[in-house]
Coordinates of C-alpha atoms in Angstrom, one line a residue:
M1 CA 21.9 18.3 -1.5
N2 CA 23.0 17.5 -5.1
T3 CA 20.6 18.7 -7.8
Y4 CA 20.9 16.7 -11.0
Q5 CA 19.6 17.9 -14.3
S6 CA 20.0 14.6 -16.1
R7 CA 20.7 10.9 -15.4
A8 CA 24.0 11.3 -17.1
E9 CA 25.3 13.3 -14.2
I10 CA 24.5 10.6 -11.6
P11 CA 27.2 8.2 -10.5
E12 CA 26.6 4.7 -12.0
N13 CA 26.4 3.1 -8.5
E14 CA 23.3 5.2 -7.7
K15 CA 21.4 4.0 -10.8
W16 CA 19.6 0.7 -11.5
N17 CA 21.5 -1.8 -13.6
M18 CA 18.9 -2.8 -16.1
E19 CA 21.2 -5.5 -17.6
D20 CA 20.3 -7.6 -14.5
I21 CA 16.9 -8.2 -16.3
Y22 CA 18.0 -8.1 -20.0
P23 CA 21.5 -7.6 -21.3
S24 CA 20.1 -6.0 -24.4
L25 CA 17.0 -4.9 -26.1
E26 CA 17.4 -7.8 -28.5
T27 CA 17.0 -10.3 -25.7
W28 CA 13.9 -8.4 -24.6
E29 CA 12.5 -8.7 -28.1
E30 CA 13.3 -12.5 -28.2
D31 CA 11.2 -13.0 -25.0
Y32 CA 8.4 -10.8 -26.3
R33 CA 8.2 -13.0 -29.5
R34 CA 8.3 -16.2 -27.4
I35 CA 5.4 -15.1 -25.3
E36 CA 3.4 -14.2 -28.4
E37 CA 4.0 -17.7 -29.8
M38 CA 3.1 -19.4 -26.5
T39 CA 0.0 -17.3 -26.2
M40 CA -1.3 -18.7 -29.5
K41 CA -0.5 -22.2 -28.2
F42 CA -2.7 -21.8 -25.1
K43 CA -5.8 -21.8 -27.3
Q44 CA -5.3 -25.5 -28.0
Y45 CA -5.9 -26.3 -24.3
D46 CA -9.4 -24.8 -24.4
G47 CA -11.7 -27.9 -24.1
A48 CA -8.7 -30.3 -24.1
I49 CA -7.9 -30.6 -20.4
H50 CA -9.3 -34.0 -19.4
D51 CA -6.7 -35.5 -17.0
G52 CA -4.0 -34.7 -14.5
T53 CA -1.2 -34.6 -17.2
S54 CA -2.9 -32.1 -19.5
L55 CA -3.8 -29.9 -16.5
Y56 CA -0.2 -30.0 -15.3
L57 CA 1.2 -29.2 -18.8
Y58 CA -1.2 -26.2 -19.1
L59 CA -0.4 -24.8 -15.6
S60 CA 3.4 -25.2 -16.0
E61 CA 3.5 -23.5 -19.4
K62 CA 1.2 -20.8 -18.1
E63 CA 3.6 -20.2 -15.1
E64 CA 6.6 -20.0 -17.4
V65 CA 4.9 -17.6 -19.8
S66 CA 3.6 -15.4 -16.9
S67 CA 7.1 -15.3 -15.3
T68 CA 8.7 -14.3 -18.6
F69 CA 5.9 -11.7 -19.2
N70 CA 6.7 -10.2 -15.8
L71 CA 10.3 -9.6 -16.9
V72 CA 9.2 -8.1 -20.2
Y73 CA 6.8 -5.7 -18.5
V74 CA 9.1 -4.7 -15.6
Y75 CA 12.0 -4.0 -18.0
G76 CA 9.9 -1.3 -19.7
M77 CA 8.2 0.0 -16.6
L78 CA 11.4 0.6 -14.7
Q79 CA 13.0 2.5 -17.6
A80 CA 9.8 4.5 -18.1
D81 CA 9.7 5.4 -14.3
V82 CA 13.3 6.8 -14.3
D83 CA 12.3 9.2 -17.1
T84 CA 8.5 9.4 -17.9
R85 CA 9.4 11.5 -21.0
D86 CA 11.3 8.6 -22.6
I87 CA 9.2 7.7 -25.6
A88 CA 11.2 4.5 -26.3
A89 CA 10.6 3.2 -22.7
Q90 CA 7.0 4.1 -22.9
S91 CA 6.7 2.2 -26.1
L92 CA 8.0 -0.9 -24.4
V93 CA 5.4 -0.5 -21.7
D94 CA 2.6 0.0 -24.2
R95 CA 3.7 -3.1 -26.2
A96 CA 3.8 -5.2 -23.0
K97 CA 0.2 -4.0 -22.1
Q98 CA -1.0 -5.1 -25.5
L99 CA 0.7 -8.5 -24.9
A100 CA -1.1 -8.8 -21.6
V101 CA -4.5 -8.4 -23.2
K102 CA -3.7 -11.2 -25.6
L103 CA -2.4 -13.4 -22.8
N104 CA -5.5 -12.8 -20.7
A105 CA -7.8 -13.5 -23.6
A106 CA -6.0 -16.8 -24.4
T107 CA -6.2 -18.0 -20.8
S108 CA -9.6 -16.7 -19.9
F109 CA -11.2 -20.1 -20.5
F110 CA -9.4 -21.7 -17.6
M111 CA -11.1 -20.4 -14.4
P112 CA -14.6 -21.3 -15.6
Y113 CA -13.3 -24.7 -16.6
L114 CA -11.6 -25.3 -13.2
L115 CA -14.6 -24.2 -11.2
S116 CA -16.9 -26.5 -13.3
L117 CA -14.9 -29.5 -12.1
E118 CA -16.2 -31.5 -9.1
E119 CA -13.8 -31.4 -6.2
H120 CA -13.3 -35.2 -6.3
T121 CA -12.4 -35.0 -10.0
L122 CA -9.7 -32.4 -9.2
R123 CA -8.4 -34.6 -6.4
E124 CA -8.3 -37.5 -8.9
F125 CA -6.2 -35.4 -11.3
I126 CA -3.8 -34.6 -8.5
E127 CA -3.5 -38.3 -7.6
Q128 CA -2.8 -39.2 -11.2
E129 CA -0.2 -36.6 -11.7
P130 CA 2.2 -36.1 -8.8
R131 CA 3.7 -33.0 -10.4
L132 CA 0.4 -31.2 -9.7
D133 CA 1.3 -31.1 -6.0
Y134 CA 3.2 -27.9 -6.8
F135 CA -0.1 -26.2 -7.9
E136 CA -2.4 -27.8 -5.4
Q137 CA -2.7 -24.9 -3.0
D138 CA -3.4 -22.4 -5.7
L139 CA -6.0 -24.7 -7.4
F140 CA -7.9 -25.1 -4.2
E141 CA -7.6 -21.4 -3.3
A142 CA -9.5 -20.8 -6.6
Y143 CA -11.9 -23.5 -5.5
R144 CA -12.6 -21.5 -2.3
Y145 CA -14.5 -19.0 -4.5
K146 CA -16.7 -21.7 -6.1
E147 CA -19.9 -20.9 -4.0
H148 CA -19.4 -17.2 -5.0
V149 CA -19.1 -17.9 -8.7
L150 CA -22.4 -17.7 -10.7
S151 CA -23.5 -19.7 -13.7
K152 CA -21.5 -19.4 -16.9
E153 CA -24.3 -17.2 -18.4
K154 CA -24.5 -14.9 -15.4
E155 CA -20.7 -14.6 -15.2
E156 CA -20.7 -13.7 -18.9
I157 CA -23.3 -11.0 -18.3
L158 CA -21.3 -9.6 -15.3
S159 CA -18.1 -9.6 -17.4
H160 CA -19.9 -7.5 -20.0
L161 CA -21.1 -5.1 -17.3
G162 CA -17.5 -4.8 -15.9
E163 CA -16.8 -1.4 -17.5
A164 CA -20.2 0.0 -16.4
L165 CA -19.8 -1.2 -12.9
S166 CA -16.5 0.5 -12.6
A167 CA -17.9 3.8 -13.8
P168 CA -18.3 5.4 -10.4
S169 CA -14.6 4.8 -9.6
Q170 CA -13.6 5.9 -13.1
T171 CA -15.7 9.1 -12.9
Y172 CA -14.3 9.9 -9.4
N173 CA -10.7 9.4 -10.7
M174 CA -11.4 11.7 -13.6
L175 CA -13.0 14.4 -11.4
N176 CA -10.3 14.1 -8.7
N177 CA -7.2 13.9 -11.0
A178 CA -8.1 15.6 -14.3
D179 CA -11.0 18.0 -13.8
I180 CA -10.6 19.4 -10.3
K181 CA -9.1 22.9 -10.2
F182 CA -8.0 24.1 -6.7
G183 CA -8.4 27.7 -5.6
E184 CA -5.5 30.2 -5.5
V185 CA -2.9 30.8 -2.8
T186 CA -0.5 33.7 -2.3
T187 CA 3.2 33.3 -2.9
D188 CA 5.9 34.8 -0.8
D189 CA 6.2 37.5 -3.5
G190 CA 2.5 38.4 -3.1
D191 CA 1.4 36.8 -6.4
K192 CA -1.7 34.6 -6.7
V193 CA -1.1 31.1 -8.1
E194 CA -3.3 28.1 -8.5
L195 CA -2.8 25.5 -5.7
T196 CA -1.5 22.1 -6.6
R197 CA -1.5 18.9 -4.5
G198 CA 2.2 19.1 -4.1
M199 CA 2.1 22.7 -2.9
Y200 CA -0.8 21.8 -0.5
S201 CA 1.2 19.0 1.3
K202 CA 4.0 21.6 2.0
L203 CA 1.7 24.6 2.8
I204 CA -0.5 22.6 5.3
E205 CA 2.7 22.1 7.3
D206 CA 3.9 25.8 7.1
D207 CA 4.7 27.7 10.3
D208 CA 2.6 30.6 9.0
R209 CA -1.0 29.9 10.1
N210 CA -2.5 32.2 7.5
K211 CA -0.8 30.3 4.7
R212 CA -2.1 27.0 6.2
Q213 CA -5.7 28.4 6.3
E214 CA -5.5 29.8 2.8
A215 CA -4.2 26.5 1.4
Y216 CA -6.9 24.6 3.3
K217 CA -9.7 26.7 2.1
S218 CA -8.4 26.6 -1.5
Y219 CA -7.9 22.9 -1.4
Y220 CA -11.4 22.1 -0.3
Q221 CA -13.0 24.6 -2.6
P222 CA -13.6 22.3 -5.6
Y223 CA -14.8 19.4 -3.3
L224 CA -17.5 21.7 -1.9
Q225 CA -18.4 22.9 -5.4
L226 CA -18.7 19.3 -6.6
K227 CA -20.2 17.8 -3.4
N228 CA -23.4 16.5 -5.1
S229 CA -21.5 14.8 -8.0
L230 CA -18.9 13.3 -5.6
A231 CA -21.7 12.0 -3.3
S232 CA -23.4 10.5 -6.3
T233 CA -20.2 8.6 -7.4
L234 CA -19.5 7.4 -3.9
A235 CA -23.1 6.3 -3.3
A236 CA -23.1 4.4 -6.6
N237 CA -19.8 2.7 -5.8
I238 CA -21.0 1.6 -2.3
K239 CA -24.3 0.3 -3.8
T240 CA -22.4 -1.6 -6.5
N241 CA -20.3 -3.3 -3.8
V242 CA -23.4 -4.2 -1.9
T243 CA -25.2 -5.5 -5.0
L244 CA -22.2 -7.6 -6.1
A245 CA -21.9 -9.1 -2.6
R246 CA -25.5 -10.2 -2.7
L247 CA -25.3 -11.6 -6.2
R248 CA -22.2 -13.6 -5.2
N249 CA -23.8 -14.9 -2.1
Y250 CA -21.6 -13.2 0.5
P251 CA -23.3 -12.3 3.9
S252 CA -22.2 -8.7 3.5
A253 CA -20.1 -6.3 1.4
L254 CA -17.6 -6.3 4.3
E255 CA -17.2 -10.1 4.3
K256 CA -16.8 -10.0 0.5
G257 CA -14.0 -7.5 0.9
L258 CA -12.2 -9.6 3.6
F259 CA -12.7 -13.0 1.8
G260 CA -9.5 -12.9 -0.3
D261 CA -7.2 -12.7 2.7
M262 CA -9.5 -15.1 4.7
V263 CA -9.9 -12.5 7.4
P264 CA -13.0 -12.9 9.7
K265 CA -15.1 -9.7 10.1
E266 CA -14.3 -9.9 13.9
V267 CA -10.8 -8.7 13.1
Y268 CA -12.2 -5.6 11.4
E269 CA -14.6 -5.0 14.2
N270 CA -12.0 -5.6 16.9
L271 CA -9.7 -3.1 15.3
I272 CA -12.4 -0.4 15.5
A273 CA -13.5 -1.3 19.0
A274 CA -10.0 -1.5 20.5
T275 CA -9.0 1.8 18.8
K276 CA -12.0 3.7 20.2
A277 CA -11.5 2.2 23.6
N278 CA -7.9 3.6 23.5
I279 CA -8.7 7.0 22.0
A280 CA -7.8 9.1 25.0
P281 CA -4.0 9.5 24.2
L282 CA -4.9 10.9 20.8
H283 CA -7.3 13.4 22.4
R284 CA -4.5 14.3 24.8
Y285 CA -2.1 14.8 21.9
T286 CA -4.6 17.1 20.3
T287 CA -4.7 19.2 23.5
I288 CA -0.9 19.3 23.6
R289 CA -1.0 20.5 19.9
K290 CA -3.3 23.3 20.8
E291 CA -1.1 24.4 23.7
K292 CA 2.1 24.1 21.7
L293 CA 0.7 26.2 18.8
A294 CA -0.7 28.7 21.3
V295 CA -4.0 29.1 19.3
E296 CA -7.3 30.0 20.9
E297 CA -9.1 27.6 18.5
L298 CA -7.5 24.5 17.1
R299 CA -8.6 24.0 13.5
Q300 CA -8.2 21.1 11.0
Y301 CA -5.5 23.0 9.2
D302 CA -3.4 23.1 12.5
L303 CA -3.3 19.3 12.8
N304 CA -0.3 18.6 10.4
V305 CA 2.2 21.4 11.2
P306 CA 5.3 20.1 13.0
L307 CA 5.4 21.3 16.6
V308 CA 9.1 21.7 16.9
N309 CA 10.5 24.8 15.1
G310 CA 13.9 25.3 13.6
V311 CA 15.0 21.7 13.4
K312 CA 16.3 20.7 10.0
I313 CA 18.2 17.4 9.9
E314 CA 20.4 17.0 6.8
I315 CA 22.0 13.6 6.2
S316 CA 23.7 12.4 3.0
Y317 CA 22.6 9.3 1.2
D318 CA 25.8 7.4 2.2
D319 CA 25.5 8.5 5.8
A320 CA 21.8 7.6 5.9
Y321 CA 22.6 4.1 4.5
E322 CA 25.2 3.5 7.3
T323 CA 22.8 4.8 9.9
I324 CA 20.1 2.5 8.6
L325 CA 22.4 -0.5 8.7
E326 CA 23.3 0.3 12.4
A327 CA 19.6 0.8 13.3
L328 CA 18.7 -2.6 11.9
T329 CA 21.2 -4.6 13.9
P330 CA 18.4 -6.1 16.0
L331 CA 17.4 -8.1 12.8
G332 CA 20.7 -10.0 12.9
E333 CA 23.9 -10.2 10.8
E334 CA 22.4 -11.9 7.7
Y335 CA 19.7 -9.2 7.3
V336 CA 22.2 -6.3 7.7
N337 CA 24.9 -7.9 5.5
T338 CA 22.4 -8.7 2.8
L339 CA 21.0 -5.1 2.7
K340 CA 24.6 -3.8 2.7
T341 CA 25.1 -5.5 -0.7
F342 CA 22.1 -3.8 -2.3
K343 CA 24.0 -0.5 -2.6
E344 CA 27.0 -1.5 -4.7
A345 CA 24.9 -4.1 -6.6
R346 CA 22.8 -1.2 -7.9
Y347 CA 19.4 -2.4 -6.7
I348 CA 18.6 1.2 -5.9
D349 CA 17.8 4.2 -8.1
V350 CA 18.6 7.0 -5.8
R351 CA 18.4 10.5 -7.2
E352 CA 15.6 12.8 -8.3
T353 CA 16.0 14.0 -11.9
P354 CA 13.6 15.8 -14.3
G355 CA 10.9 13.4 -15.6
K356 CA 11.5 10.8 -12.9
R357 CA 8.4 9.2 -11.3
S358 CA 7.7 10.9 -7.9
G359 CA 7.6 9.1 -4.6
A360 CA 9.3 5.8 -3.8
Y361 CA 8.6 2.1 -4.2
N362 CA 10.1 -1.4 -4.1
L363 CA 9.5 -3.9 -6.8
G364 CA 10.6 -7.5 -6.1
V365 CA 11.4 -9.3 -9.4
Y366 CA 11.5 -13.1 -8.9
G367 CA 14.6 -14.7 -10.3
V368 CA 16.4 -11.3 -10.4
H369 CA 16.3 -9.1 -7.3
P370 CA 14.4 -6.2 -5.7
F371 CA 14.4 -2.8 -7.4
V372 CA 14.0 0.2 -5.1
L373 CA 13.1 3.6 -6.5
L374 CA 13.9 6.7 -4.4
N375 CA 13.9 10.5 -4.9
Q376 CA 16.6 11.2 -2.3
H377 CA 16.6 14.7 -0.7
D378 CA 19.3 14.1 1.9
D379 CA 17.0 14.8 4.9
L380 CA 15.3 12.9 7.7
D381 CA 12.2 12.2 5.7
S382 CA 14.3 10.7 2.9
M383 CA 16.0 8.4 5.4
F384 CA 12.7 7.2 6.7
T385 CA 11.5 6.6 3.2
M386 CA 14.7 4.6 2.5
I387 CA 14.4 2.3 5.5
H388 CA 10.6 1.8 4.7
E389 CA 11.4 0.7 1.1
F390 CA 14.3 -1.4 2.3
G391 CA 11.9 -3.3 4.5
H392 CA 9.8 -4.1 1.5
A393 CA 13.0 -5.0 -0.5
M394 CA 14.3 -7.3 2.1
H395 CA 10.8 -8.9 2.4
S396 CA 11.0 -9.5 -1.4
W397 CA 14.6 -10.8 -1.2
Y398 CA 13.8 -13.3 1.6
S399 CA 10.5 -14.5 0.0
S400 CA 12.1 -15.0 -3.4
S401 CA 15.1 -16.8 -1.9
H402 CA 13.1 -19.2 0.2
Q403 CA 9.9 -19.8 -1.8
P404 CA 9.1 -21.3 -5.2
R405 CA 7.8 -18.8 -7.8
I406 CA 4.2 -19.7 -7.1
S407 CA 4.2 -18.6 -3.5
A408 CA 7.0 -16.0 -3.5
G409 CA 4.7 -13.0 -3.7
Y410 CA 3.1 -11.6 -0.5
S411 CA -0.2 -10.0 0.1
I412 CA -0.8 -6.3 0.8
F413 CA -2.1 -7.3 4.2
V414 CA 1.4 -8.3 5.4
A415 CA 3.4 -6.0 3.2
E416 CA 3.4 -3.0 5.5
V417 CA 4.6 -5.0 8.5
A418 CA 8.1 -5.4 7.1
S419 CA 8.5 -1.7 6.2
T420 CA 7.0 -0.4 9.5
V421 CA 9.2 -2.7 11.7
N422 CA 12.2 -1.0 10.0
E423 CA 10.8 2.5 10.7
V424 CA 10.2 1.7 14.4
L425 CA 13.8 0.3 14.7
L426 CA 15.1 3.5 13.1
I427 CA 13.2 5.9 15.3
N428 CA 14.2 3.9 18.4
Y429 CA 17.9 4.0 17.3
L430 CA 17.8 7.7 16.7
L431 CA 16.1 8.5 20.0
N432 CA 18.5 6.4 21.9
K433 CA 21.5 8.1 20.3
E434 CA 20.3 11.7 20.2
T435 CA 21.0 14.0 23.2
N436 CA 19.8 17.3 21.7
E437 CA 16.4 17.8 23.2
A438 CA 15.0 19.8 20.3
I439 CA 16.0 17.1 17.8
R440 CA 14.6 14.4 20.2
K441 CA 11.3 16.2 20.4
H442 CA 11.3 16.6 16.6
L443 CA 11.8 12.8 16.1
L444 CA 9.0 12.0 18.6
N445 CA 6.7 14.5 16.9
H446 CA 7.5 12.8 13.5
F447 CA 6.7 9.4 14.9
I448 CA 3.5 10.4 16.7
D449 CA 2.2 12.1 13.5
Q450 CA 3.1 9.1 11.4
F451 CA 1.2 6.9 14.0
R452 CA -1.8 9.2 13.9
G453 CA -1.9 9.2 10.1
T454 CA -1.2 5.5 9.4
F455 CA -3.2 4.1 12.3
Y456 CA -5.9 6.3 13.8
T457 CA -6.9 8.0 10.6
Q458 CA -7.1 4.8 8.6
V459 CA -9.3 3.2 11.3
M460 CA -11.6 6.2 11.1
F461 CA -11.8 5.7 7.4
A462 CA -12.4 2.0 7.9
E463 CA -15.3 2.7 10.2
F464 CA -16.8 5.2 7.7
E465 CA -16.7 2.5 5.1
K466 CA -18.4 0.0 7.4
I467 CA -21.2 2.4 8.4
T468 CA -22.0 3.6 4.9
H469 CA -22.1 0.0 3.4
E470 CA -24.4 -1.1 6.3
L471 CA -26.7 1.9 5.5
A472 CA -26.9 0.8 1.9
E473 CA -27.5 -2.9 2.9
S474 CA -30.4 -1.8 5.0
G475 CA -31.9 0.3 2.2
K476 CA -31.1 3.7 3.7
P477 CA -30.4 6.6 1.4
L478 CA -26.8 7.7 0.7
N479 CA -26.3 11.4 -0.2
V480 CA -24.3 14.5 0.8
A481 CA -26.1 15.0 4.1
V482 CA -25.6 11.3 5.2
F483 CA -21.9 11.3 4.2
N484 CA -21.4 14.7 5.9
Q485 CA -23.1 13.7 9.1
T486 CA -21.3 10.3 9.3
Y487 CA -17.8 11.8 8.6
E488 CA -18.2 14.7 10.9
S489 CA -19.4 12.5 13.8
L490 CA -16.4 10.1 13.3
F491 CA -13.9 13.0 13.0
R492 CA -15.2 14.4 16.3
Q493 CA -15.0 11.0 18.0
Y494 CA -11.4 10.3 16.8
N495 CA -9.9 13.8 17.2
G496 CA -11.7 15.1 20.3
D497 CA -13.5 18.2 21.3
E498 CA -10.5 20.5 21.1
V499 CA -10.9 20.8 17.3
V500 CA -13.2 23.7 16.2
F501 CA -14.9 22.6 12.9
D502 CA -14.7 24.6 9.8
D503 CA -17.4 23.8 7.3
E504 CA -14.9 21.9 5.2
V505 CA -14.3 19.2 7.9
K506 CA -17.5 17.2 7.1
Y507 CA -16.6 17.0 3.4
G508 CA -13.4 15.0 4.2
W509 CA -15.0 11.8 2.7
S510 CA -15.1 13.5 -0.8
R511 CA -11.3 13.6 -1.2
I512 CA -10.4 10.0 -0.3
P513 CA -9.7 7.8 -3.4
H514 CA -9.3 4.7 -1.2
F515 CA -13.1 4.7 -0.6
Y516 CA -13.3 3.4 -4.2
R517 CA -11.3 0.4 -3.2
P518 CA -13.6 -1.0 -0.6
F519 CA -12.3 -2.3 2.8
Y520 CA -8.7 -1.7 1.9
V521 CA -7.5 1.0 4.3
Y522 CA -7.8 -1.1 7.5
K523 CA -4.8 -3.1 6.3
Y524 CA -2.6 0.0 6.9
A525 CA -3.7 0.0 10.6
T526 CA -3.4 -3.8 11.2
G527 CA 0.0 -3.8 9.5
F528 CA 1.2 -0.8 11.6
A529 CA 0.0 -2.4 14.8
S530 CA 1.6 -5.7 14.0
A531 CA 4.9 -4.0 13.2
I532 CA 4.9 -2.1 16.5
H533 CA 4.2 -5.4 18.4
I534 CA 7.0 -7.2 16.6
A535 CA 9.5 -4.4 16.8
E536 CA 9.0 -4.0 20.6
K537 CA 10.0 -7.6 21.1
L538 CA 13.0 -7.4 18.8
L539 CA 14.2 -4.3 20.7
A540 CA 13.9 -6.3 23.9
G541 CA 16.3 -8.9 22.4
D542 CA 13.7 -11.6 22.1
Q543 CA 15.5 -14.3 20.0
A544 CA 12.4 -16.4 19.5
T545 CA 10.6 -13.4 17.9
L546 CA 13.6 -12.7 15.7
K547 CA 13.6 -16.2 14.3
A548 CA 9.9 -16.1 13.9
Y549 CA 10.0 -12.7 12.2
L550 CA 12.7 -13.8 9.7
D551 CA 10.7 -16.9 9.0
F552 CA 7.7 -14.7 8.3
L553 CA 9.8 -12.7 5.8
K554 CA 10.7 -15.9 4.1
S555 CA 7.1 -17.1 3.9
G556 CA 5.8 -15.2 0.9
S557 CA 2.2 -16.3 0.4
S558 CA 2.7 -19.9 1.6
D559 CA -0.1 -19.4 4.1
Y560 CA -3.0 -16.9 4.7
P561 CA -1.9 -13.5 6.2
L562 CA -3.4 -14.0 9.7
E563 CA -1.7 -17.4 10.0
L564 CA 1.7 -16.0 8.9
L565 CA 1.4 -13.2 11.5
K566 CA 0.4 -15.6 14.3
K567 CA 3.7 -17.4 13.8
T568 CA 5.4 -14.1 14.8
G569 CA 3.3 -13.8 18.0
V570 CA 0.8 -11.4 16.5
D571 CA -2.8 -12.7 16.7
L572 CA -5.1 -10.1 15.1
T573 CA -8.2 -12.2 16.0
T574 CA -7.6 -10.8 19.6
P575 CA -7.4 -7.1 20.7
E576 CA -3.9 -7.6 22.2
P577 CA -1.7 -6.4 19.2
I578 CA -3.9 -3.3 18.8
N579 CA -3.9 -2.6 22.5
N580 CA -0.1 -3.0 22.7
A581 CA 0.4 -0.6 19.8
L582 CA -2.0 2.0 21.3
K583 CA -0.1 1.7 24.7
R584 CA 3.0 2.6 22.8
F585 CA 1.3 5.6 21.3
D586 CA 0.3 6.7 24.9
Q587 CA 4.0 6.4 25.9
L588 CA 5.1 8.4 23.0
V589 CA 2.7 11.2 23.8
T590 CA 3.7 11.1 27.5
E591 CA 7.4 11.4 26.6
F592 CA 6.7 14.2 24.0
S593 CA 4.8 16.2 26.6
S594 CA 7.5 15.7 29.3
I595 CA 10.5 17.1 27.2

């Protein structure tokens, strides 16, 4: 693997071409000034929208400015991400953020105004001005919230309380990211060093069980020390969600959380029920893990170590790209040929360099193209990361190519479908091609553990959220003891009786930042199950599913997520997609145990 000390060493075709957004800083500055001028102009619309024409003029100018602002912000963000030490790039981001504050302030009058209109008045405006057809769906989507919007005075009070209401989340973030100090671990040289999150993710997969145990105990140490403070922040966050749901006339906090995607609570409940009805294969895998590791007692710190020793798959970026293109042939020529062009067109920033943002992402920029950030390590994990992000990138490309700007974006609910379909196609391709049994077993182990983490664990988290919010809604106390008892019980139900509990297990709730973004994690599981369902049909050569899936990728946000998925044959209002995915997990575990 190449190790680069600066971006100057990296070949041009492995770096983003930022000129695709702006050919020069001068053109960026021109757009920046234009947005500032337009922002001032928006104030003249406050109190002056009285008919369809004035409504259309405001909305069309707002869309144009928002679109330009997106380019201004993204240009700075992408440059800052490739080198977080770059002061000039960070300055562009800071200036864009300041501009966003001005833009939001200048347009904040509009939503209260819109929701003050009677529905028949809005319909009259649309009849008067045919050009409003373009905005109709978004206008009535905002209208859908009308019964959950309070009086102007109450909304103003809530807006002033915004910072206070977000305090539990902010406090947790500060504790979890800034203040927490993990315990020490022993290096290979015998020195003691303070554990970091990055070190933990590696050590918890180490072959040496003593290293895993030491890392596990050190990692949980601050969470146990801060247990009462962390329970207080989580309880406050849950109670805030419950209170806001009541104030805004939602039947429950869960239904408030699902409202934006128009997902009925039955989908959430079906997910949990179907998963628990099909929990036996996960318990079987836990038993296999215990046998394979040859331990008398299976502990939580044994659940992430790979079960196949001595398999290290190295694959260069170029070879990985070719393998990915071959693996994705079930998606058809257009998909594969389009993705092939991304490489030379410099849509991908490939290499890890000092100061570059960690991880990977795709950012679809309407009117330009997708931008994919990688930190390539020329190994199997890197190839799976690539194909995952390419799934998002192709979703962005298809949606932007086939949708107008207003509906080109897609919701988080469907986002993980496109990335996971790609991963399933890759694992299937590699398994079909590979004859070395150790490597085949390693690939199966990789997929099973991904399935466990992205599906089962997220459903367990989703059930924890549901239970704790229902406790708050019924006036029951929320504290360390309640959180511990709830989490420990769920961990036992999902992972089975083979796991012997250390004291740390029951404090798992204290380290999950997603709990401060209520009713979000279930989307990982529904997206994963939907992708398994679709990929199985694609691999069987089902041409109707292929057409429906490509249409889904082209759909952006032109319909609600559940409706978009139904067109691919995935109906999440029934248990079928979840059951099919879990049947696949059962097959994977059976195959793994038979090799």
